């Protein structure tokens, strides 16, 4: 599942993430759901906990929606239930993190892009792998946390460090990562966590609020 950012829609996410083409080439199924809003197909958001917009204000049950969506996909297509993943941009990334907290029984891993862990309580039922992508100059969801100068939501966000620290602790990962750098990327990888899970972070040095 590939979740659009706040104020966007499925068509926009389909256009910039590249997963549609990758799925065709590699032979996996990708779904681009729409969030909710005052309009049917634009200015849509996800209820990721503290963010964002219409979905939070109206307490939309997006976790329930995702569970129903996956059940419908599994009923229609040949799905490996042990290899179901979520990713998303910004508010979509925040939604991915909420699914890691509340639907770890159906997701093997989540891959948030430019969004952090912003749920009041995160109590996963099972360990789950995380791979996070974030730019150091993100003005909407700051790398170091807080309310960004370009923020539309106007709320303080958790930092990348705090978000990752939760999963490192929950997954009982090693204290030090394997690290390598290339171009403007620093890659930190924590392997050998509980139940074969991993936690990885790709830091885009100088990166903005964007899909890398």
Coordinates of N, CA and C in Angstrom, one line a residue:
X1 N 0.9 -1.2 0.0 CA 0.0 0.0 0.0 C 0.9 1.2 0.0
X2 N 0.5 2.2 -0.8 CA 1.3 3.4 -1.0 C 0.4 4.6 -0.7
X3 N 0.6 5.3 0.4 CA -0.3 6.3 0.9 C 0.1 7.7 0.5
X4 N -0.8 8.5 -0.1 CA -0.5 9.9 -0.5 C -0.3 10.8 0.7
X5 N 0.3 11.9 0.5 CA 0.5 12.9 1.5 C -0.7 13.7 1.8
X6 N -0.7 14.5 2.9 CA -1.9 15.3 3.3 C -2.2 16.4 2.2
X7 N -3.5 16.4 1.8 CA -3.9 17.4 0.8 C -3.7 16.8 -0.6
X8 N -3.2 15.6 -0.7 CA -3.1 15.0 -2.0 C -4.1 14.0 -2.3
X9 N -3.8 13.1 -3.2 CA -4.7 12.0 -3.6 C -3.9 10.8 -4.2
X10 N -4.7 9.7 -4.5 CA -4.0 8.5 -5.0 C -3.3 8.8 -6.3
X11 N -4.0 9.5 -7.2 CA -3.4 9.8 -8.5 C -2.0 10.5 -8.4
X12 N -2.0 11.5 -7.5 CA -0.7 12.2 -7.3 C 0.4 11.3 -6.8
X13 N 0.0 10.4 -5.8 CA 1.0 9.5 -5.3 C 1.5 8.5 -6.4
X14 N 0.6 8.1 -7.2 CA 0.9 7.1 -8.2 C 1.9 7.8 -9.2
X15 N 1.7 9.1 -9.4 CA 2.6 9.8 -10.4 C 4.0 10.0 -9.9
X16 N 4.2 10.1 -8.6 CA 5.6 10.5 -8.2 C 6.4 9.4 -7.5
X17 N 5.7 8.4 -6.9 CA 6.4 7.4 -6.1 C 7.2 6.4 -7.0
X18 N 6.7 6.2 -8.2 CA 7.4 5.2 -9.0 C 7.0 3.7 -8.8
X19 N 6.1 3.5 -7.8 CA 5.8 2.1 -7.5 C 4.9 1.4 -8.5
X20 N 4.1 2.2 -9.3 CA 3.3 1.6 -10.3 C 4.2 0.9 -11.4
X21 N 5.2 1.6 -11.8 CA 6.1 1.0 -12.8 C 7.0 -0.1 -12.2
X22 N 7.4 0.1 -11.0 CA 8.2 -1.0 -10.3 C 7.4 -2.3 -10.1
X23 N 6.1 -2.1 -9.8 CA 5.3 -3.3 -9.6 C 5.1 -4.0 -10.9
X24 N 4.9 -3.3 -12.0 CA 4.8 -3.9 -13.3 C 6.0 -4.7 -13.7
X25 N 7.2 -4.1 -13.4 CA 8.5 -4.7 -13.7 C 8.8 -5.9 -12.8
X26 N 8.5 -5.8 -11.6 CA 8.9 -6.8 -10.6 C 7.9 -7.8 -10.2
X27 N 6.6 -7.6 -10.6 CA 5.6 -8.6 -10.4 C 5.0 -8.6 -9.0
X28 N 4.8 -7.5 -8.5 CA 4.0 -7.4 -7.2 C 2.8 -6.5 -7.4
X29 N 1.9 -6.6 -6.4 CA 0.7 -5.7 -6.5 C 0.9 -4.5 -5.6
X30 N 0.5 -3.3 -6.1 CA 0.5 -2.1 -5.3 C -0.8 -1.4 -5.4
X31 N -1.3 -1.0 -4.3 CA -2.6 -0.3 -4.2 C -2.3 1.2 -3.7
X32 N -3.0 2.1 -4.3 CA -2.9 3.5 -4.0 C -4.3 4.0 -3.4
X33 N -4.5 3.9 -2.1 CA -5.8 4.3 -1.6 C -6.0 5.8 -1.5
X34 N -7.2 6.3 -1.5 CA -7.5 7.7 -1.2 C -7.9 7.8 0.3
X35 N -7.4 8.9 0.9 CA -7.8 9.3 2.2 C -9.2 9.9 2.2
X36 N -9.5 10.7 3.2 CA -10.9 11.3 3.3 C -10.8 12.8 3.3
X37 N -11.9 13.5 3.0 CA -11.9 14.9 3.0 C -13.3 15.5 2.7
X38 N -13.4 16.8 2.6 CA -14.7 17.4 2.2 C -15.0 17.1 0.7
X39 N -13.9 16.8 -0.1 CA -14.1 16.5 -1.5 C -13.8 15.0 -1.7
X40 N -14.4 14.5 -2.7 CA -14.2 13.0 -3.0 C -12.8 12.7 -3.4
X41 N -12.2 13.5 -4.2 CA -10.9 13.1 -4.8 C -9.8 14.1 -4.7
X42 N -9.9 15.1 -3.8 CA -8.8 16.0 -3.7 C -8.8 16.6 -2.2
X43 N -7.6 17.1 -1.8 CA -7.4 17.7 -0.5 C -7.8 16.6 0.6
X44 N -7.2 15.4 0.4 CA -7.5 14.3 1.3 C -6.4 14.1 2.3
X45 N -6.8 13.5 3.4 CA -5.8 13.3 4.5 C -6.1 11.9 5.1
X46 N -5.1 11.5 6.0 CA -5.1 10.3 6.7 C -5.1 10.6 8.2
X47 N -5.8 9.8 9.0 CA -5.8 9.9 10.5 C -4.6 9.1 11.0
X48 N -3.4 9.8 11.1 CA -2.2 9.2 11.5 C -2.0 9.3 13.0
X49 N -2.9 9.8 13.8 CA -2.8 10.0 15.2 C -3.0 11.5 15.6
X50 N -2.0 12.3 15.5 CA -2.1 13.7 15.7 C -2.2 14.5 14.4
X51 N -2.1 13.8 13.3 CA -2.1 14.5 12.0 C -2.8 13.6 11.0
X52 N -3.7 14.0 10.1 CA -3.7 15.4 9.7 C -5.2 15.7 9.3
X53 N -5.5 17.0 9.5 CA -6.7 17.6 8.9 C -8.0 17.0 9.1
X54 N -8.8 16.8 8.0 CA -10.1 16.3 8.1 C -10.2 15.0 8.7
X55 N -9.2 14.1 8.4 CA -9.3 12.7 8.9 C -9.2 12.7 10.4
X56 N -8.3 13.5 11.0 CA -8.2 13.6 12.5 C -9.3 14.3 13.1
X57 N -9.7 15.4 12.5 CA -10.9 16.2 13.1 C -12.1 15.3 13.2
X58 N -12.3 14.5 12.2 CA -13.5 13.6 12.1 C -13.3 12.2 12.6
X59 N -12.1 12.0 13.2 CA -11.8 10.7 13.8 C -12.1 9.5 12.9
X60 N -11.6 9.7 11.6 CA -11.8 8.6 10.6 C -11.1 7.4 11.0
X61 N -11.7 6.2 10.9 CA -11.1 4.9 11.3 C -10.3 4.4 10.1
X62 N -9.2 5.0 9.9 CA -8.3 4.6 8.7 C -7.7 3.3 8.9
X63 N -7.4 2.9 10.2 CA -6.8 1.6 10.4 C -7.9 0.5 10.0
X64 N -9.1 0.7 10.4 CA -10.2 -0.2 10.0 C -10.3 -0.2 8.5
X65 N -10.2 0.9 7.9 CA -10.3 1.0 6.4 C -9.2 0.2 5.8
X66 N -8.0 0.3 6.3 CA -6.9 -0.4 5.7 C -7.1 -1.9 5.9
X67 N -7.5 -2.3 7.0 CA -7.7 -3.8 7.2 C -8.8 -4.3 6.2
X68 N -9.8 -3.5 6.0 CA -10.9 -4.0 5.1 C -10.3 -4.0 3.7
X69 N -9.5 -3.0 3.3 CA -8.9 -2.9 2.0 C -8.1 -4.1 1.7
X70 N -7.2 -4.5 2.7 CA -6.3 -5.6 2.5 C -7.1 -6.9 2.4
X71 N -8.2 -7.1 3.2 CA -9.0 -8.2 3.1 C -9.6 -8.3 1.7
X72 N -10.1 -7.2 1.1 CA -10.7 -7.2 -0.2 C -9.7 -7.6 -1.3
X73 N -8.4 -7.0 -1.2 CA -7.4 -7.3 -2.1 C -7.1 -8.8 -2.1
X74 N -6.9 -9.4 -0.8 CA -6.6 -10.8 -0.7 C -7.7 -11.7 -1.2
X75 N -8.9 -11.2 -1.2 CA -10.0 -12.0 -1.7 C -10.1 -12.0 -3.2
X76 N -9.4 -11.0 -3.8 CA -9.5 -10.8 -5.3 C -8.2 -11.3 -6.0
X77 N -7.1 -11.3 -5.3 CA -5.8 -11.5 -6.0 C -5.0 -12.5 -5.1
X78 N -4.0 -13.1 -5.7 CA -3.1 -14.1 -5.1 C -2.1 -13.3 -4.3
X79 N -2.3 -13.2 -3.0 CA -1.4 -12.3 -2.1 C -0.7 -13.2 -1.1
X80 N 0.6 -13.0 -0.9 CA 1.4 -13.6 0.1 C 1.1 -12.8 1.4
X81 N 0.4 -13.3 2.3 CA 0.0 -12.6 3.5 C 1.1 -12.3 4.4
X82 N 2.3 -12.9 4.2 CA 3.5 -12.6 5.0 C 4.3 -11.5 4.4
X83 N 3.9 -11.0 3.3 CA 4.7 -10.0 2.6 C 3.8 -8.8 2.2
X84 N 3.2 -8.2 3.2 CA 2.3 -7.1 2.9 C 3.0 -5.9 3.6
X85 N 3.2 -4.8 2.8 CA 4.0 -3.6 3.2 C 3.2 -2.3 3.0
X86 N 3.6 -1.3 3.8 CA 3.0 0.0 3.7 C 4.1 1.0 3.5
X87 N 3.9 2.0 2.7 CA 4.8 3.2 2.6 C 3.9 4.4 2.3
X88 N 4.5 5.5 2.3 CA 3.7 6.7 2.1 C 4.6 8.0 2.3
X89 N 4.1 9.1 1.8 CA 4.8 10.3 1.8 C 4.2 11.3 2.8
X90 N 4.9 11.9 3.8 CA 4.4 12.9 4.7 C 3.3 12.4 5.5
X91 N 2.1 12.8 5.4 CA 0.9 12.3 6.1 C 0.7 10.8 5.8
X92 N 1.1 10.4 4.6 CA 1.0 9.0 4.3 C 2.1 8.2 5.0
X93 N 3.2 8.8 5.3 CA 4.3 8.2 6.1 C 3.8 8.0 7.6
X94 N 3.2 9.1 8.1 CA 2.6 9.1 9.4 C 1.6 8.0 9.5
X95 N 0.8 7.8 8.5 CA -0.2 6.8 8.5 C 0.5 5.4 8.5
X96 N 1.5 5.3 7.8 CA 2.3 4.0 7.8 C 2.8 3.6 9.2
X97 N 3.3 4.7 9.9 CA 3.7 4.4 11.2 C 2.6 4.0 12.1
X98 N 1.4 4.6 11.9 CA 0.3 4.2 12.8 C -0.1 2.8 12.5
X99 N 0.0 2.3 11.3 CA -0.3 0.9 10.9 C 0.7 0.0 11.6
X100 N 2.0 0.5 11.7 CA 3.0 -0.4 12.4 C 2.6 -0.5 13.9
X101 N 2.0 0.5 14.4 CA 1.6 0.5 15.8 C 0.3 -0.4 16.0
X102 N -0.6 -0.3 15.1 CA -1.9 -0.9 15.3 C -2.3 -2.1 14.4
X103 N -1.4 -2.4 13.4 CA -1.7 -3.4 12.5 C -0.5 -4.2 12.2
X104 N 0.4 -4.4 13.1 CA 1.6 -5.2 12.9 C 1.3 -6.6 12.7
X105 N 0.1 -7.1 12.9 CA -0.3 -8.5 12.7 C -0.5 -8.7 11.2
X106 N -0.6 -7.7 10.4 CA -0.8 -7.9 8.9 C 0.3 -7.3 8.1
X107 N 1.1 -6.5 8.7 CA 2.2 -5.9 7.9 C 3.6 -6.4 8.3
X108 N 4.4 -6.8 7.3 CA 5.7 -7.2 7.6 C 6.7 -6.1 7.8
X109 N 6.4 -5.0 7.2 CA 7.3 -3.8 7.4 C 6.6 -2.6 6.9
X110 N 7.1 -1.4 7.3 CA 6.6 -0.1 6.8 C 7.8 0.7 6.4
X111 N 7.6 1.6 5.4 CA 8.7 2.5 4.9 C 8.2 3.9 4.8
X112 N 8.2 4.6 5.9 CA 7.8 6.0 5.9 C 8.8 6.9 5.2
X113 N 8.3 7.9 4.4 CA 9.1 8.9 3.7 C 8.6 10.2 4.2
X114 N 9.6 11.0 4.8 CA 9.3 12.4 5.2 C 8.1 12.5 6.2
X115 N 8.0 11.5 7.1 CA 7.0 11.5 8.1 C 7.4 10.7 9.3
X116 N 7.0 11.1 10.5 CA 7.5 10.5 11.7 C 6.3 9.8 12.5
X117 N 6.7 9.2 13.6 CA 5.8 8.5 14.5 C 5.0 9.5 15.4
X118 N 3.7 9.7 15.1 CA 2.9 10.7 15.8 C 1.6 10.1 16.3
X119 N 1.7 9.1 17.1 CA 0.5 8.5 17.7 C 0.6 8.7 19.2
X120 N -0.5 8.9 19.9 CA -0.5 9.2 21.4 C 0.1 7.9 22.1
X121 N -0.3 6.8 21.6 CA 0.1 5.5 22.2 C 0.5 4.5 21.1
X122 N 1.6 4.0 21.1 CA 2.0 3.0 20.1 C 2.2 1.7 20.8
X123 N 1.4 0.7 20.6 CA 1.4 -0.6 21.2 C 1.3 -1.7 20.2
X124 N 2.4 -2.0 19.5 CA 2.3 -3.0 18.4 C 2.1 -4.4 19.0
X125 N 1.3 -5.2 18.3 CA 1.1 -6.6 18.8 C 2.3 -7.5 18.5
X126 N 3.1 -7.1 17.4 CA 4.2 -7.9 17.0 C 5.3 -7.0 16.6
X127 N 6.5 -7.6 16.6 CA 7.7 -6.9 16.0 C 7.5 -6.7 14.5
X128 N 8.0 -5.6 14.0 CA 7.8 -5.2 12.6 C 9.1 -4.4 12.1
X129 N 9.5 -4.7 10.9 CA 10.6 -4.0 10.3 C 10.2 -2.6 9.9
X130 N 11.2 -1.7 10.0 CA 11.0 -0.3 9.6 C 12.2 0.2 8.7
X131 N 11.8 0.9 7.7 CA 12.9 1.6 6.8 C 12.4 3.0 6.6
X132 N 13.1 4.0 7.1 CA 12.7 5.4 7.1 C 13.6 6.2 6.2
X133 N 12.9 7.1 5.5 CA 13.7 8.0 4.6 C 13.3 9.5 5.0
X134 N 14.3 10.3 5.2 CA 14.0 11.7 5.6 C 15.2 12.6 5.3
X135 N 14.8 13.9 4.8 CA 15.8 14.9 4.5 C 16.1 15.8 5.8
X136 N 17.3 16.2 5.9 CA 17.7 17.0 7.1 C 17.2 18.4 7.0
X137 N 16.8 18.9 5.8 CA 16.3 20.2 5.7 C 14.8 20.2 5.4
X138 N 14.1 19.2 5.9 CA 12.6 19.1 5.8 C 12.0 20.3 6.5
X139 N 11.2 21.1 5.9 CA 10.6 22.3 6.5 C 9.2 22.0 7.0
X140 N 8.6 20.9 6.6 CA 7.3 20.5 7.0 C 7.3 19.6 8.2
X141 N 8.0 18.5 8.1 CA 8.2 17.6 9.2 C 9.7 17.6 9.6
X142 N 10.1 18.4 10.4 CA 11.6 18.6 10.7 C 12.3 17.3 11.1
X143 N 13.5 17.1 10.6 CA 14.3 16.0 11.0 C 14.5 15.9 12.5
X144 N 14.6 17.1 13.1 CA 14.9 17.1 14.6 C 13.6 17.3 15.4
X145 N 12.4 17.3 14.7 CA 11.2 17.4 15.4 C 10.7 18.8 15.6
X146 N 9.4 18.9 16.0 CA 8.8 20.2 16.3 C 7.9 20.7 15.1
X147 N 7.5 21.9 15.1 CA 6.7 22.5 14.1 C 7.6 23.1 13.0
X148 N 7.6 22.7 11.8 CA 8.4 23.2 10.8 C 8.0 24.6 10.3
X149 N 8.9 25.4 9.8 CA 8.6 26.7 9.2 C 7.6 26.7 8.1
X150 N 7.6 25.5 7.3 CA 6.7 25.4 6.2 C 5.4 24.5 6.5
X151 N 5.3 24.2 7.8 CA 4.2 23.3 8.2 C 2.8 23.8 7.8
X152 N 2.0 23.0 7.3 CA 0.6 23.3 7.0 C -0.3 22.9 8.2
X153 N 0.1 21.7 8.8 CA -0.7 21.2 9.9 C -0.6 22.1 11.1
X154 N 0.6 22.7 11.3 CA 0.8 23.6 12.4 C 0.9 22.9 13.8
X155 N 1.4 21.6 13.8 CA 1.5 20.9 15.0 C 3.0 20.5 15.1
X156 N 3.4 20.2 16.4 CA 4.8 19.7 16.5 C 4.8 18.2 16.2
X157 N 5.8 17.8 15.4 CA 6.0 16.4 15.1 C 7.2 15.8 15.9
X158 N 7.1 14.5 16.0 CA 8.2 13.8 16.6 C 9.4 13.9 15.7
X159 N 10.6 13.8 16.3 CA 11.8 13.8 15.5 C 12.0 12.4 14.9
X160 N 12.9 12.4 13.9 CA 13.3 11.1 13.3 C 14.0 10.2 14.4
X161 N 14.8 10.8 15.2 CA 15.5 10.0 16.2 C 14.5 9.4 17.2
X162 N 13.6 10.2 17.7 CA 12.6 9.6 18.6 C 11.8 8.5 18.0
X163 N 11.4 8.7 16.7 CA 10.6 7.7 16.0 C 11.4 6.4 15.9
X164 N 12.7 6.5 15.5 CA 13.5 5.3 15.3 C 13.8 4.7 16.7
X165 N 14.1 5.5 17.7 CA 14.4 4.9 19.0 C 13.3 4.0 19.5
X166 N 12.0 4.4 19.3 CA 10.9 3.6 19.7 C 11.0 2.2 19.1
X167 N 11.3 2.1 17.8 CA 11.3 0.8 17.2 C 12.6 0.0 17.5
X168 N 13.7 0.7 17.7 CA 14.9 0.1 18.1 C 14.7 -0.6 19.4
X169 N 14.0 0.1 20.3 CA 13.8 -0.5 21.7 C 12.7 -1.6 21.6
X170 N 11.7 -1.4 20.8 CA 10.6 -2.4 20.8 C 11.1 -3.7 20.1
X171 N 11.9 -3.5 19.0 CA 12.4 -4.7 18.3 C 13.7 -5.3 18.9
X172 N 14.1 -4.7 20.0 CA 15.3 -5.2 20.7 C 16.5 -5.3 19.7
X173 N 16.8 -4.1 19.1 CA 17.9 -4.1 18.1 C 19.2 -3.8 18.8
X174 N 20.3 -4.1 18.1 CA 21.6 -3.7 18.7 C 21.7 -2.2 18.9
X175 N 22.6 -1.8 19.8 CA 22.7 -0.4 20.1 C 23.4 0.4 19.1
X176 N 24.2 -0.2 18.2 CA 25.0 0.5 17.2 C 24.6 0.0 15.8
X177 N 24.5 0.9 14.9 CA 24.2 0.4 13.5 C 25.4 0.2 12.7
X178 N 25.2 -0.5 11.6 CA 26.1 -0.6 10.5 C 25.8 0.7 9.6
X179 N 26.9 1.4 9.3 CA 26.7 2.7 8.7 C 27.5 2.8 7.4
X180 N 26.9 3.3 6.3 CA 27.7 3.7 5.1 C 27.1 4.9 4.5
X181 N 27.9 5.6 3.7 CA 27.5 6.8 3.1 C 27.8 6.8 1.6
X182 N 26.9 7.4 0.8 CA 27.2 7.6 -0.6 C 26.4 8.8 -1.1
X183 N 27.1 9.5 -2.0 CA 26.5 10.8 -2.5 C 26.1 11.6 -1.3
X184 N 24.8 12.0 -1.2 CA 24.4 12.8 0.0 C 23.5 12.0 0.9
X185 N 23.8 10.7 1.0 CA 23.0 9.8 1.8 C 23.8 9.2 2.9
X186 N 23.3 9.1 4.1 CA 23.8 8.3 5.2 C 22.8 7.2 5.5
X187 N 23.3 6.0 5.5 CA 22.5 4.8 5.7 C 22.9 4.1 7.0
X188 N 21.9 4.1 7.9 CA 22.2 3.4 9.2 C 21.3 2.2 9.2
X189 N 21.8 1.0 9.5 CA 21.1 -0.3 9.4 C 21.3 -1.0 10.7
X190 N 20.2 -1.3 11.4 CA 20.2 -2.1 12.6 C 19.7 -3.5 12.3
X191 N 20.5 -4.5 12.3 CA 20.0 -5.9 11.9 C 20.0 -6.8 13.1
X192 N 19.6 -8.0 12.9 CA 19.6 -9.0 14.0 C 18.7 -8.5 15.2
X193 N 17.6 -7.8 14.9 CA 16.6 -7.5 15.9 C 15.7 -8.7 16.1
X194 N 14.8 -8.6 17.1 CA 14.0 -9.7 17.5 C 13.2 -10.2 16.3
X195 N 13.0 -11.5 16.2 CA 12.2 -12.2 15.2 C 12.7 -11.9 13.7
X196 N 13.9 -11.6 13.6 CA 14.5 -11.3 12.3 C 14.2 -10.0 11.7
X197 N 13.7 -9.0 12.5 CA 13.3 -7.7 12.0 C 14.6 -6.9 11.9
X198 N 14.4 -5.7 11.2 CA 15.5 -4.8 11.0 C 14.9 -3.4 11.1
X199 N 15.7 -2.4 11.5 CA 15.4 -1.0 11.4 C 16.4 -0.3 10.6
X200 N 16.0 0.4 9.6 CA 17.0 1.1 8.7 C 16.6 2.6 8.6
X201 N 17.6 3.5 8.4 CA 17.3 4.9 8.2 C 18.2 5.4 7.1
X202 N 17.6 6.0 6.1 CA 18.3 6.7 5.0 C 18.1 8.2 5.3
X203 N 19.2 8.9 5.7 CA 19.2 10.3 5.9 C 19.7 11.0 4.6
X204 N 18.8 11.9 4.1 CA 19.2 12.6 2.9 C 19.8 14.0 3.3
X205 N 21.1 14.1 3.3 CA 21.8 15.3 3.7 C 21.3 16.5 2.8
X206 N 20.7 17.5 3.4 CA 20.2 18.7 2.7 C 18.9 18.4 2.0
X207 N 18.3 17.3 2.2 CA 17.1 16.9 1.5 C 15.9 17.7 2.1
X208 N 15.0 18.0 1.2 CA 13.8 18.8 1.6 C 12.6 17.8 1.9
X209 N 11.4 18.4 2.0 CA 10.2 17.6 2.2 C 9.8 17.0 0.9
X210 N 10.4 15.9 0.5 CA 10.2 15.4 -0.9 C 10.5 13.9 -0.9
X211 N 9.9 13.2 -1.9 CA 10.2 11.8 -2.1 C 11.6 11.8 -2.8
X212 N 12.6 11.1 -2.2 CA 13.9 11.2 -2.7 C 14.1 10.4 -4.0

